[in-house]
Amino acid sequence: MNALVVYESAWGNPRLVAEAISDGLSPHLTAEVVAAHEAPPLAELTVDLLVVGAPTHAFGLPRDGTREDAHTRSGELIPSGVREWLDAAGPASFAVATLDTHVRHPDLPGHAGKKAAKKLRKLGCHPVTDPETFYVDGYEGPLLPGELERAREWGDGLTRGDW
C-alpha cells in the first residue's frame, strides 16, 4: 500500500507537518511527500491514500493574492498550490485525509483543510477522517510545541482506519 502527501507551504510549516505525517504513515505503508505545484495530476495518481494539506489563508485555501501577500511578508513565492491542483482535477476516487495549519491566537474562522475536503468530495473522493488542524504561532509560525509529534501520531492513526 502507498500514500501521497501533497502540501502547500510558504513558510515551511505545512511542509514540516506533511513530512511528520509521512513519518507516521511510513511504518505501515510507503509514503511520499510532494509540493502541490510539483504534484502529478490527480488523474495520474495510483495511491491507496491521498493526504492534502495547506495553510489557512483568508478563511480558506490560499489564492494567488494571498500567496503574493505571504511573499511580501518574507514567505516563499509559490507558483500555484492546492486550490489550483484540485481545480485542474477531474473525477477521482481515493481515500483522502486533509489538514491545514492555522493561527492559534487569534482563532480566526475558516480552515483550508475543510475547503480541500469539500473539493475532494465533489471530485468523488471519500474522506477517511475529519480535516485536522495543526497550529502555528502567528501568521508565519513556527508550529506550536508538540504539533509535529501530533502530526506523526495523526499519520499513524490514518493507517488504522478501514478504507
Coordinates of C-alpha atoms in Angstrom, one line a residue:
M1 CA 0.0 0.0 0.0
N2 CA 1.2 3.5 -0.7
A3 CA 0.3 7.1 0.2
L4 CA 1.0 10.5 -1.3
V5 CA 1.1 13.6 1.0
V6 CA 0.6 16.8 -1.1
Y7 CA 1.2 20.1 0.6
E8 CA 1.4 23.9 0.0
S9 CA 3.7 25.9 2.2
A10 CA 5.1 29.5 2.0
W11 CA 7.0 29.5 5.4
G12 CA 7.6 25.8 5.7
N13 CA 5.1 24.9 8.4
P14 CA 2.7 22.7 6.3
R15 CA 5.8 21.1 4.7
L16 CA 7.1 20.1 8.2
V17 CA 3.6 18.8 9.1
A18 CA 3.4 16.8 5.8
E19 CA 6.8 15.2 6.5
A20 CA 5.8 14.3 10.1
I21 CA 2.6 12.8 8.8
S22 CA 4.6 10.8 6.2
D23 CA 6.8 9.6 9.1
G24 CA 3.7 8.4 10.9
L25 CA 2.5 6.6 7.8
S26 CA 5.8 5.0 6.8
P27 CA 5.9 2.1 9.3
H28 CA 2.6 0.9 7.7
L29 CA 2.9 1.8 4.0
T30 CA 5.1 3.6 1.5
A31 CA 4.6 7.4 1.8
E32 CA 5.9 10.1 -0.5
V33 CA 5.7 13.9 0.2
V34 CA 5.4 16.4 -2.6
A35 CA 4.6 20.1 -3.0
A36 CA 1.3 20.8 -4.8
H37 CA 3.0 22.7 -7.6
E38 CA 5.2 19.7 -8.3
A39 CA 2.5 17.0 -7.8
P40 CA 1.3 14.9 -10.7
P41 CA -2.2 15.5 -11.8
L42 CA -4.8 13.7 -9.7
A43 CA -5.9 11.5 -12.6
E44 CA -2.3 10.1 -12.8
L45 CA -2.1 9.0 -9.2
T46 CA -2.1 5.4 -8.2
V47 CA -2.2 5.6 -4.4
D48 CA -4.2 3.9 -1.7
L49 CA -4.3 7.1 0.5
L50 CA -4.0 10.8 -0.5
V51 CA -3.3 13.3 2.2
V52 CA -3.6 17.0 1.2
G53 CA -2.6 20.0 3.3
A54 CA -2.3 23.8 3.1
P55 CA -2.0 26.8 5.3
T56 CA -5.3 28.7 6.0
H57 CA -5.2 32.0 4.1
A58 CA -8.2 34.4 4.3
F59 CA -10.5 31.8 5.8
G60 CA -9.7 29.0 3.3
L61 CA -7.3 27.7 0.7
P62 CA -4.6 30.1 -0.4
R63 CA -5.2 32.0 -3.7
D64 CA -2.7 33.9 -5.9
G65 CA -3.4 37.1 -4.0
T66 CA -2.8 35.6 -0.5
R67 CA 0.3 33.8 -1.8
E68 CA 1.6 37.2 -3.0
D69 CA 0.8 38.7 0.4
A70 CA 2.7 35.9 2.1
H71 CA 5.6 36.5 -0.2
T72 CA 5.7 40.2 0.6
R73 CA 6.0 39.2 4.3
S74 CA 9.1 37.1 3.5
G75 CA 7.4 33.8 2.6
E76 CA 8.4 31.8 -0.4
L77 CA 6.7 32.7 -3.6
I78 CA 4.8 29.6 -4.8
P79 CA 3.7 29.4 -8.4
S80 CA 0.5 27.5 -7.6
G81 CA -1.0 25.5 -4.8
V82 CA -3.5 23.0 -3.5
R83 CA -6.5 25.0 -4.8
E84 CA -5.2 25.1 -8.4
W85 CA -4.1 21.4 -8.2
L86 CA -7.6 20.4 -7.2
D87 CA -9.4 22.7 -9.6
A88 CA -7.4 21.2 -12.5
A89 CA -8.5 17.6 -11.5
G90 CA -11.2 15.5 -13.0
P91 CA -13.2 12.8 -11.2
A92 CA -11.2 10.7 -8.8
S93 CA -11.9 8.0 -6.2
F94 CA -9.3 8.0 -3.5
A95 CA -9.3 7.5 0.3
V96 CA -8.3 11.0 1.4
A97 CA -7.4 13.0 4.5
T98 CA -7.0 16.8 4.7
L99 CA -5.3 19.1 7.0
D100 CA -4.3 22.7 7.4
T101 CA -2.1 25.0 9.5
H102 CA -3.9 27.7 11.3
V103 CA -3.1 30.6 13.7
R104 CA -4.0 29.6 17.2
H105 CA -4.4 33.2 18.6
P106 CA -6.5 34.9 17.4
D107 CA -8.5 31.9 16.4
L108 CA -9.8 33.2 13.1
P109 CA -12.7 31.4 11.3
G110 CA -12.2 29.2 8.2
H111 CA -9.9 26.3 7.6
A112 CA -8.1 25.2 4.4
G113 CA -8.4 21.5 5.3
K114 CA -12.2 21.8 5.3
K115 CA -12.2 23.6 1.9
A116 CA -9.8 20.9 0.4
A117 CA -12.0 18.1 1.8
K118 CA -15.1 19.7 0.2
K119 CA -13.3 19.9 -3.2
L120 CA -12.1 16.3 -3.0
R121 CA -15.6 15.0 -2.1
K122 CA -17.0 16.8 -5.1
L123 CA -14.4 15.0 -7.3
G124 CA -15.6 11.7 -5.9
C125 CA -13.0 11.0 -3.2
H126 CA -14.0 9.7 0.2
P127 CA -12.5 11.2 3.4
V128 CA -11.3 8.6 6.0
T129 CA -11.4 11.2 8.8
D130 CA -12.4 14.8 9.5
P131 CA -9.9 17.5 8.5
E132 CA -7.2 18.1 11.0
T133 CA -5.7 21.5 12.1
F134 CA -2.1 22.0 13.2
Y135 CA -1.5 25.3 14.9
V136 CA 1.2 27.9 14.3
D137 CA 2.3 30.9 16.5
G138 CA 1.5 34.0 14.5
Y139 CA 0.9 34.1 10.7
E140 CA 4.3 32.9 9.7
G141 CA 4.8 30.3 12.5
P142 CA 6.6 28.5 13.9
L143 CA 4.5 25.5 14.7
L144 CA 3.4 25.4 18.3
P145 CA 5.3 22.9 20.6
G146 CA 4.1 19.4 20.2
E147 CA 2.4 19.8 16.8
L148 CA 5.0 17.8 14.8
E149 CA 4.6 14.9 17.2
R150 CA 0.8 15.2 17.0
A151 CA 1.2 15.2 13.1
R152 CA 3.2 11.9 13.3
E153 CA 0.6 10.4 15.6
W154 CA -2.2 11.5 13.2
G155 CA -0.4 10.0 10.3
D156 CA 0.0 6.7 12.2
G157 CA -3.7 6.8 13.1
L158 CA -4.7 7.2 9.4
T159 CA -3.4 3.7 8.8
R160 CA -5.7 2.2 11.3
G161 CA -8.9 3.0 9.5
D162 CA -10.9 0.7 7.3
W163 CA -10.6 2.2 3.9

